[in-house]
PDB file of C-alpha atoms and ligand atoms in Angstrom:
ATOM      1  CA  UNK A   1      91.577 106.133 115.455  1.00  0.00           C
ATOM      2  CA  UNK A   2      90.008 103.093 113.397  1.00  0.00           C
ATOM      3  CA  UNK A   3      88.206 103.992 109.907  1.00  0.00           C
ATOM      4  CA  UNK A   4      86.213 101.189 108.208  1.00  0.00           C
ATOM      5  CA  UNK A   5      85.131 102.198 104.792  1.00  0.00           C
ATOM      6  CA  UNK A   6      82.081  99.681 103.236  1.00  0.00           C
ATOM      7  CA  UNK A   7      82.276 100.304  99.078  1.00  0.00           C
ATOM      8  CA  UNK A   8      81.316  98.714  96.129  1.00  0.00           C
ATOM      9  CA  UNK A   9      84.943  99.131  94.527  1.00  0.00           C
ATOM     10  CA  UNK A  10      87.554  98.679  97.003  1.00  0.00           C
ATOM     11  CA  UNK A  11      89.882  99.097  94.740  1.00  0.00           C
ATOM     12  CA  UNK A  12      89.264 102.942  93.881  1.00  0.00           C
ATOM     13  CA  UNK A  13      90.398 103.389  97.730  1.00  0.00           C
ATOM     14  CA  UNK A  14      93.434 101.293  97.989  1.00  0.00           C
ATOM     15  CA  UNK A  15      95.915 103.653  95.851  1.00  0.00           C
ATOM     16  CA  UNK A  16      94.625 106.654  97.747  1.00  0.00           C
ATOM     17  CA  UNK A  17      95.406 104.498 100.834  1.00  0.00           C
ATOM     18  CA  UNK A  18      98.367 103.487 100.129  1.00  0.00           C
ATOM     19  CA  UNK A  19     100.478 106.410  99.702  1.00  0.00           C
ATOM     20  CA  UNK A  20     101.924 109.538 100.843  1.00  0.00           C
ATOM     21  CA  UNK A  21     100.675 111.305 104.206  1.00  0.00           C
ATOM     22  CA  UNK A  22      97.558 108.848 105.065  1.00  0.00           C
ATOM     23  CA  UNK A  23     100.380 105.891 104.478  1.00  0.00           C
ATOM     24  CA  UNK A  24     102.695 107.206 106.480  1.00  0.00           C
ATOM     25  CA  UNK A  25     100.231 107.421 109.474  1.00  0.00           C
ATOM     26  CA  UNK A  26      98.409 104.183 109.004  1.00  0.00           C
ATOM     27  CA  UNK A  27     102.615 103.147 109.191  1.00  0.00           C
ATOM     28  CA  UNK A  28     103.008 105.355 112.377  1.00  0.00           C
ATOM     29  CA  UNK A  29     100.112 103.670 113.873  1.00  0.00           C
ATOM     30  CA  UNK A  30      98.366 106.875 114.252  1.00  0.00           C
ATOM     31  CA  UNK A  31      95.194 105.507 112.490  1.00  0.00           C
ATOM     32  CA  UNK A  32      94.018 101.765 111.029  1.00  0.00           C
ATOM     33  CA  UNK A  33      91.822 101.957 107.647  1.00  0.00           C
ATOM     34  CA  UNK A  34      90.046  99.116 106.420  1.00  0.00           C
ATOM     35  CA  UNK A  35      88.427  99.263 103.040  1.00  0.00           C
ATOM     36  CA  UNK A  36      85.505  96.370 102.963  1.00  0.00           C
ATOM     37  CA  UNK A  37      84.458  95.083  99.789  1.00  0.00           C
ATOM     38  CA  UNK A  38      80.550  94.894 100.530  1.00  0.00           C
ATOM     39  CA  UNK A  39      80.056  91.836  98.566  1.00  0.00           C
ATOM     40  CA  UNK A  40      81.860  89.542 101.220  1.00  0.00           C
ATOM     41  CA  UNK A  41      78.665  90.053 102.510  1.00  0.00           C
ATOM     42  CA  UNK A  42      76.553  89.315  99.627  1.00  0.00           C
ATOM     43  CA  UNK A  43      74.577  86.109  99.936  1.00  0.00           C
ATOM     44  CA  UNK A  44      73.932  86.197  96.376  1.00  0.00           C
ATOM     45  CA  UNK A  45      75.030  83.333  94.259  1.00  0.00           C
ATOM     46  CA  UNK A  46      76.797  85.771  91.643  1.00  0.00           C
ATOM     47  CA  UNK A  47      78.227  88.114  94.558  1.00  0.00           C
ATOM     48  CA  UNK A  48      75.204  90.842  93.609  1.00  0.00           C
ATOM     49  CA  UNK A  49      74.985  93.725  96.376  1.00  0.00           C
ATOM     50  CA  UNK A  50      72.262  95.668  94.388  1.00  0.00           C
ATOM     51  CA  UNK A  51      69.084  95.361  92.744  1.00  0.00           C
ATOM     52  CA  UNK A  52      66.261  97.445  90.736  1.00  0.00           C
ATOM     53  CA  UNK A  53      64.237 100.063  92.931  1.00  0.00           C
ATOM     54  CA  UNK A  54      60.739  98.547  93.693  1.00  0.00           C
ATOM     55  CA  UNK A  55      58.024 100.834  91.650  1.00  0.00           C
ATOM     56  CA  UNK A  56      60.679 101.258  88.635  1.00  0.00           C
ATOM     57  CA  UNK A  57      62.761 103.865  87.561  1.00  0.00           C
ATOM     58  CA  UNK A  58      66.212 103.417  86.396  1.00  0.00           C
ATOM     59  CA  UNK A  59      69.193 102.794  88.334  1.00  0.00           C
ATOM     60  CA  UNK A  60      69.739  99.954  90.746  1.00  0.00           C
ATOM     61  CA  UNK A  61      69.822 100.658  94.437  1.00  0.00           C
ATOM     62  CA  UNK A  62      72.064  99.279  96.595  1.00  0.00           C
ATOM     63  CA  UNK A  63      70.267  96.576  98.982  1.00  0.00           C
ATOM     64  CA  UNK A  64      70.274  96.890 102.742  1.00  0.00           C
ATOM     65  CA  UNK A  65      71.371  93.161 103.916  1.00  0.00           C
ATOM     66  CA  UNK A  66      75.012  92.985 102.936  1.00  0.00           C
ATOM     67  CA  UNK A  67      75.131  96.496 104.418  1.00  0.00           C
ATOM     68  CA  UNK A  68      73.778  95.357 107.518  1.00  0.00           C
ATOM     69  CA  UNK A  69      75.620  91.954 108.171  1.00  0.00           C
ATOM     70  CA  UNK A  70      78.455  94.291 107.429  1.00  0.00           C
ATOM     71  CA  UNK A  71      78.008  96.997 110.157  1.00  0.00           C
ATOM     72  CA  UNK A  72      76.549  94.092 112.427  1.00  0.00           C
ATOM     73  CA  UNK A  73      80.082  92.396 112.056  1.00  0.00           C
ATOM     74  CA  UNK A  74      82.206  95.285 112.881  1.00  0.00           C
ATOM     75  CA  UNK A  75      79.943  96.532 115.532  1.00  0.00           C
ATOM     76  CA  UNK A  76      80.688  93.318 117.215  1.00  0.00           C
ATOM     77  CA  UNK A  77      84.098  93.677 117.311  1.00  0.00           C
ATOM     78  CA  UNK A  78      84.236  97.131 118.765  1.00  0.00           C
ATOM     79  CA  UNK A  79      82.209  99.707 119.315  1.00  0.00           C
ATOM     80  CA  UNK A  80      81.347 102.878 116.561  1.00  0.00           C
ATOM     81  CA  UNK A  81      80.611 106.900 117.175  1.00  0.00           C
ATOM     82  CA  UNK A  82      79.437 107.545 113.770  1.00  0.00           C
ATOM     83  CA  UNK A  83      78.284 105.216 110.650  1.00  0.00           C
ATOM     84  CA  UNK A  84      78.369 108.156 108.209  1.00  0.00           C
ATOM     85  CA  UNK A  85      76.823 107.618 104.629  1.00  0.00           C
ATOM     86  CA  UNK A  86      78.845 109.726 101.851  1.00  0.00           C
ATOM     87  CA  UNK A  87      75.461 111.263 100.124  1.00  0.00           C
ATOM     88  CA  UNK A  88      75.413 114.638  98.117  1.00  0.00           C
ATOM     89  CA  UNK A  89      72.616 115.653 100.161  1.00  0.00           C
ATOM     90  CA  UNK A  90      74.234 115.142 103.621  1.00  0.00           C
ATOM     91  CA  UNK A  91      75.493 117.862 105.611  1.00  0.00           C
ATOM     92  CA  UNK A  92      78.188 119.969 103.949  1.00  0.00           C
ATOM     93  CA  UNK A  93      81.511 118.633 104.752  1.00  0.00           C
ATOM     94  CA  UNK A  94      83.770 122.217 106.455  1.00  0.00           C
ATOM     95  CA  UNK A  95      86.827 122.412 108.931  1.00  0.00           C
ATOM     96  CA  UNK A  96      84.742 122.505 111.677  1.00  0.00           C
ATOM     97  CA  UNK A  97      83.318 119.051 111.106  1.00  0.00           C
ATOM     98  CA  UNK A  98      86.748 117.789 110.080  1.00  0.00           C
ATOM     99  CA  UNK A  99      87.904 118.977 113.245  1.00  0.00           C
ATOM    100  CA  UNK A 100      85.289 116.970 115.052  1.00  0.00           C
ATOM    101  CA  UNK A 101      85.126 113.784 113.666  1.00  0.00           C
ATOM    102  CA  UNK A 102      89.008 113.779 114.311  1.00  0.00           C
ATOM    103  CA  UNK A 103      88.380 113.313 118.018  1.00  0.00           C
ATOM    104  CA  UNK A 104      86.176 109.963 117.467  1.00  0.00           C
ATOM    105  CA  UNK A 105      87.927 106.763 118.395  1.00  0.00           C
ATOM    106  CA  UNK A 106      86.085 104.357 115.741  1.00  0.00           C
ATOM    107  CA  UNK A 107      84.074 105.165 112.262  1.00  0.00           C
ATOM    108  CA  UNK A 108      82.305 103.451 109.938  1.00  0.00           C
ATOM    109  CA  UNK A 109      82.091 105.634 106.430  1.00  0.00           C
ATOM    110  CA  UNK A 110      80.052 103.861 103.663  1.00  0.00           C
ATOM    111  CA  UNK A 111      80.018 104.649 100.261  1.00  0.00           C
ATOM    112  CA  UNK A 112      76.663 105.465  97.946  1.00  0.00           C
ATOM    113  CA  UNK A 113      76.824 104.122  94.311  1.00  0.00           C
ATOM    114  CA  UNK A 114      74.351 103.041  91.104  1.00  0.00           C
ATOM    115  CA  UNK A 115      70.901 105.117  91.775  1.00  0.00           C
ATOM    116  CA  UNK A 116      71.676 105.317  95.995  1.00  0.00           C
ATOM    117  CA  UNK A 117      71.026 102.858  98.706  1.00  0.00           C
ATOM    118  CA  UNK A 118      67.954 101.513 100.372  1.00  0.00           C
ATOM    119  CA  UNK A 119      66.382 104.207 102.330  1.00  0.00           C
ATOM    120  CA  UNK A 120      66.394 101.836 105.537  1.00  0.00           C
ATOM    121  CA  UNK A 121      70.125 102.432 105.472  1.00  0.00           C
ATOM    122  CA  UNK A 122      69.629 105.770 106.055  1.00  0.00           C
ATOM    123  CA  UNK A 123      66.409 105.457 108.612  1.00  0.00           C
ATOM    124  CA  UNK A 124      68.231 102.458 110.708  1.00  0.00           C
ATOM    125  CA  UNK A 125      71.631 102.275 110.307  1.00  0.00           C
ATOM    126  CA  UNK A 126      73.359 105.751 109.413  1.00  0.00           C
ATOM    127  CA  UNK A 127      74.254 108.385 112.451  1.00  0.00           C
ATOM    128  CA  UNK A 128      75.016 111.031 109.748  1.00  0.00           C
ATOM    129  CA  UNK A 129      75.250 111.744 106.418  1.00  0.00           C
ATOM    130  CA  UNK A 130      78.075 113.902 105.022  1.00  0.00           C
ATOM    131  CA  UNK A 131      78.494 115.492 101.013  1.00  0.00           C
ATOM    132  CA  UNK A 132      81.566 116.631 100.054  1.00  0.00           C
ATOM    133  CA  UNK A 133      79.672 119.502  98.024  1.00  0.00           C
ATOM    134  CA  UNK A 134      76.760 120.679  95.685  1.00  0.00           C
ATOM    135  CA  UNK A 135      77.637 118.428  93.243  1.00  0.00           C
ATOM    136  CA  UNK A 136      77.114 114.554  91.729  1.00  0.00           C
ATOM    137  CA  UNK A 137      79.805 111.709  91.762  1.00  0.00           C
ATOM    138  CA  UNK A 138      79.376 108.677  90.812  1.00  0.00           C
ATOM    139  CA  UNK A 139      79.815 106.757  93.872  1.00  0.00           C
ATOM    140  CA  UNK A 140      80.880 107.673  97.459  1.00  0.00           C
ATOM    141  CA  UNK A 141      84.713 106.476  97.008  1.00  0.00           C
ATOM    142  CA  UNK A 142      85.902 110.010  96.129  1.00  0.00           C
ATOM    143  CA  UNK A 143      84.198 111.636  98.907  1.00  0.00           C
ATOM    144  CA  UNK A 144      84.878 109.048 101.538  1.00  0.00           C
ATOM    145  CA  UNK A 145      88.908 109.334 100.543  1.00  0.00           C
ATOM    146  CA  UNK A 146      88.349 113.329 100.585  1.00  0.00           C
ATOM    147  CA  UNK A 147      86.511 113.080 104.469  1.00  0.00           C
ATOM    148  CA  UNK A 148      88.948 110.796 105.465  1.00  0.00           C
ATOM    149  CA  UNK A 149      92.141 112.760 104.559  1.00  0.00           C
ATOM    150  CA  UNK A 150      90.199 116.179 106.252  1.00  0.00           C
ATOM    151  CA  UNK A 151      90.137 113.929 109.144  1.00  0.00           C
ATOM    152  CA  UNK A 152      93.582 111.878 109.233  1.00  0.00           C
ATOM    153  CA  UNK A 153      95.864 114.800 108.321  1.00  0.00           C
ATOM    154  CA  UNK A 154      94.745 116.739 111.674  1.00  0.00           C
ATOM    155  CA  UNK A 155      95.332 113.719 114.642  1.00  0.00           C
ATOM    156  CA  UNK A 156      98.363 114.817 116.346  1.00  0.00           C
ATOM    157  CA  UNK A 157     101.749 113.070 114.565  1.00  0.00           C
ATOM    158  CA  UNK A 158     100.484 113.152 110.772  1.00  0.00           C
ATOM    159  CA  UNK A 159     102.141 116.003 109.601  1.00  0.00           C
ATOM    160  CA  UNK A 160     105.475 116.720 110.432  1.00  0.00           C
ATOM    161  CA  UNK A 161     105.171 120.493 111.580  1.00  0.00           C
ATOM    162  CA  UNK A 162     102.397 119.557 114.725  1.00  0.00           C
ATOM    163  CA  UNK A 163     101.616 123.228 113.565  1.00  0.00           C
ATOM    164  CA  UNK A 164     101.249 123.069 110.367  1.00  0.00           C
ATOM    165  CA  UNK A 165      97.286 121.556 110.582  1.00  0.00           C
ATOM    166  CA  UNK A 166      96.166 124.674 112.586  1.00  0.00           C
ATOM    167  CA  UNK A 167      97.258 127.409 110.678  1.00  0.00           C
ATOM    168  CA  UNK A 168      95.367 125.772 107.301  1.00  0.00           C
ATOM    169  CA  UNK A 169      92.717 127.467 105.577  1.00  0.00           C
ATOM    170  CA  UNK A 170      89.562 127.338 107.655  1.00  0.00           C
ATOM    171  CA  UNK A 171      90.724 126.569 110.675  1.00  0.00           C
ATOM    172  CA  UNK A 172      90.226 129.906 112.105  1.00  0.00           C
ATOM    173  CA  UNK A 173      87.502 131.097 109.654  1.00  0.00           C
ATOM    174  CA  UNK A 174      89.997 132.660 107.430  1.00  0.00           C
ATOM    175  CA  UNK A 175      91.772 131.206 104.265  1.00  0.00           C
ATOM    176  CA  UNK A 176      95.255 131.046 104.449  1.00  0.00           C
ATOM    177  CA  UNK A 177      97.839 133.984 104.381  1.00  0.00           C
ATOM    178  CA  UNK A 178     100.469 133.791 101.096  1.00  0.00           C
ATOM    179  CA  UNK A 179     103.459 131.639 101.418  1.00  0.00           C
ATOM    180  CA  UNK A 180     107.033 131.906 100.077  1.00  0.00           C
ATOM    181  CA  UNK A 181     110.304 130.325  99.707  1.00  0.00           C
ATOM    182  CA  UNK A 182     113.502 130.580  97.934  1.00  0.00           C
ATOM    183  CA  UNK A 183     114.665 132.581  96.773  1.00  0.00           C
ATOM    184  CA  UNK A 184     113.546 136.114  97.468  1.00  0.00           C
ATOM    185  CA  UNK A 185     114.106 137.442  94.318  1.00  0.00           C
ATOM    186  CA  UNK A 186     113.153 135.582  91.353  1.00  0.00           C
ATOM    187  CA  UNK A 187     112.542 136.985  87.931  1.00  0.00           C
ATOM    188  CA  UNK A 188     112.665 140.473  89.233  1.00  0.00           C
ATOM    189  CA  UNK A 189     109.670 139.200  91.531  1.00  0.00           C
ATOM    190  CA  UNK A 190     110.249 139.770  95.137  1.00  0.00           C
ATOM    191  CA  UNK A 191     108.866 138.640  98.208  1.00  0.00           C
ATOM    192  CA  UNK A 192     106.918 141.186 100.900  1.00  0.00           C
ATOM    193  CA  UNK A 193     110.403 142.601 102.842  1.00  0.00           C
ATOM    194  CA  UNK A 194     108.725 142.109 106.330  1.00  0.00           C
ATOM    195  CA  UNK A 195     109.403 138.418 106.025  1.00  0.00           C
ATOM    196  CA  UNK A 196     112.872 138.868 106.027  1.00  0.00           C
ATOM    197  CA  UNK A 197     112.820 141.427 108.996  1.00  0.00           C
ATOM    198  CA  UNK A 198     113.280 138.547 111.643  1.00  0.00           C
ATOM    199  CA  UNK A 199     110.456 140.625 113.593  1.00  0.00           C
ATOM    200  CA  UNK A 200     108.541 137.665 114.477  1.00  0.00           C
ATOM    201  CA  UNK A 201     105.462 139.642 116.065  1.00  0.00           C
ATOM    202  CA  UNK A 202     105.657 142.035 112.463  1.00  0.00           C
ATOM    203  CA  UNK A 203     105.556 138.729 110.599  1.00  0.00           C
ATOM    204  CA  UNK A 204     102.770 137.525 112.511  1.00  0.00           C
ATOM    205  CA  UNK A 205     100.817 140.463 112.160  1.00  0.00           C
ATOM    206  CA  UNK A 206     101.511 140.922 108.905  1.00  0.00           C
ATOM    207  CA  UNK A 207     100.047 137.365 107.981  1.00  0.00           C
ATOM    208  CA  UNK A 208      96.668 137.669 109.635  1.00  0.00           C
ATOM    209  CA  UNK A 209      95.939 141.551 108.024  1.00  0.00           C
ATOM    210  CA  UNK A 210      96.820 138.968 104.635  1.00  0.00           C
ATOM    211  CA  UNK A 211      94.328 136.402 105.966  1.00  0.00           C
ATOM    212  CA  UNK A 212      91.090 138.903 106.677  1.00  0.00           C
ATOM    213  CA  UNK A 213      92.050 140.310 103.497  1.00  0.00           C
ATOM    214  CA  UNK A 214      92.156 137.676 101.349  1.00  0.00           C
ATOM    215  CA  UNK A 215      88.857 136.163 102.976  1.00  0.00           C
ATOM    216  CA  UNK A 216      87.213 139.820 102.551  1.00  0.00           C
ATOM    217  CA  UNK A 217      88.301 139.246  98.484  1.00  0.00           C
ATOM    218  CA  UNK A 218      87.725 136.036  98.016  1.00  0.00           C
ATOM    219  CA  UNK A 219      85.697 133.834 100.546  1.00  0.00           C
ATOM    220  CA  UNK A 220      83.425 136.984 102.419  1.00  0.00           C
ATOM    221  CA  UNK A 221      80.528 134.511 103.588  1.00  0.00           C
ATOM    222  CA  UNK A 222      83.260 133.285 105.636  1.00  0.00           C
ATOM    223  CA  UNK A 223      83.407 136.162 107.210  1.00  0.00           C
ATOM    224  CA  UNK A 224      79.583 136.863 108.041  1.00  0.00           C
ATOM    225  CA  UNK A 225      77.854 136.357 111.386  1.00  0.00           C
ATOM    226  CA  UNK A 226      81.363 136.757 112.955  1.00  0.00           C
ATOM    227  CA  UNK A 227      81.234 140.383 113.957  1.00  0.00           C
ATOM    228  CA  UNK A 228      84.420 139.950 116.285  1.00  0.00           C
ATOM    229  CA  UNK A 229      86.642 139.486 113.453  1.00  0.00           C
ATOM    230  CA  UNK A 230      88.896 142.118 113.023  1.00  0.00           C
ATOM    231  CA  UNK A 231      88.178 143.849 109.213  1.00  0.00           C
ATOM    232  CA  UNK A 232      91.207 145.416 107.801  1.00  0.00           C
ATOM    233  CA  UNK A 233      92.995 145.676 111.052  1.00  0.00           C
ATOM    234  CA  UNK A 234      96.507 145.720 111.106  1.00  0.00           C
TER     235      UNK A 234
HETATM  236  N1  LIG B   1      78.166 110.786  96.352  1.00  0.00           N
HETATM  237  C1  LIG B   1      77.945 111.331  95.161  1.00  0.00           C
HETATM  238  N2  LIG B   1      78.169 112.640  95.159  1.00  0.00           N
HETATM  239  C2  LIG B   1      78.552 112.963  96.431  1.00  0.00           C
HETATM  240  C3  LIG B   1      78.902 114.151  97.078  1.00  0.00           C
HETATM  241  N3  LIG B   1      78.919 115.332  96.446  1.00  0.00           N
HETATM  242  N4  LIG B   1      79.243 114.104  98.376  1.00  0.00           N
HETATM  243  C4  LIG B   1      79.209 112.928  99.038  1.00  0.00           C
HETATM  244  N5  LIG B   1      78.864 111.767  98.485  1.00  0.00           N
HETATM  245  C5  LIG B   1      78.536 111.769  97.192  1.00  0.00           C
END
């Protein structure tokens, strides 16, 4: 998988690029990001990618010709399933849409800043528009890093237990189930005894009556319009 971010302030993205898990598989060669700065294609004297809104108001807008020699220059090189503008009123970013955009081959993400971008972005040159939730940043950097490490952390090699990705929160409708470790006994404080029965199927079971629970307590619109789920099984 290739990711080409187009932002404003490159440089927000590199440190969150440049570690930990999406480092490591960028270094595995599970998946390329490139973070654009979208004044290499400004063809403004002082490097300018925005400008005021025609008819006033405040905020500048970001203009639509750097953003377009930009996505005409990658789209050149290869071809692109989704140019997806970060925008808090895009479609709300859940597992399920992490899940699919993890099976494209090539995206372009591009970030929002100052008071938006030129609506013919949107209209002409955006497939989708994604919001990381009912809420305002101040630019698209955040929620571009947070969409692309939803993505990244599920292609098959990024985490070290292959496992580990499909038994997250969400990914079957249900939050997670509690986790432990060592040691079982701390402070008095111990840990549920059928995890150290060695009954794998008991363990098992145990965890998913934890999961419906939990997503009863805490997360129950999760839970609607799926009738099949089992409530308060065992
Ligand atoms: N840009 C600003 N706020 C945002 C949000 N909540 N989601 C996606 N992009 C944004």
């Amino acid at each position: 998988m290739r990711i080409d971010i187009l932002t404003a302030l490159p440089r927000l993205l590199d440190s969150w690029f440049g570690d930990s898990i999406l480092q490591r598989a960028q270094q595995k060669g599970l998946v390329e990001v490139h973070i654009h700065d979208l004044r290499k294609w400004s063809n403004d004297k002082h490097k300018r990618i925005d400008d005021y809104a025609f008819g006033g108001g405040a905020g500048m807008v970001l203009q639509i010709e750097p953003i377009h020699l930009a996505i005409s220059e990658l789209k050149k090189e290869r071809s692109y399933d989704e140019v997806i503008y970060m925008s808090p009123d895009g479609a709300l970013l859940d597992q399920p849409m992490a899940n699919e955009l993890s099976l494209k081959g090539n995206l372009i993400i591009l970030c929002g800043h100052y008071k938006g971008v030129d609506e013919r972005v949107r209209e002409h040159l955006v497939t989708r528009e994604v919001s990381i939730g009912n809420y305002v940043l101040s630019g698209g950097e955040i929620p571009a890093a947070v969409l692309c490490d939803a993505i990244i952390r599920l292609l098959p090699g990024v985490l070290n237990d292959e496992t580990s990705a499909l038994s997250d929160s969400f990914q079957d409708g249900l939050v997670a189930p509690p986790a432990y470790s060592r040691p079982a006994e701390f402070n008095g404080w111990k840990i549920p005894d059928v995890l150290l029965s060695g009954h794998q199927a008991n363990i098992d079971a145990w965890r998913h009556q934890q999961a419906v629970e939990r997503t009863r307590q805490r997360r129950p619109e999760l839970l609607e319009g799926s009738p099949e789920l089992p409530f308060g099984d065992g």
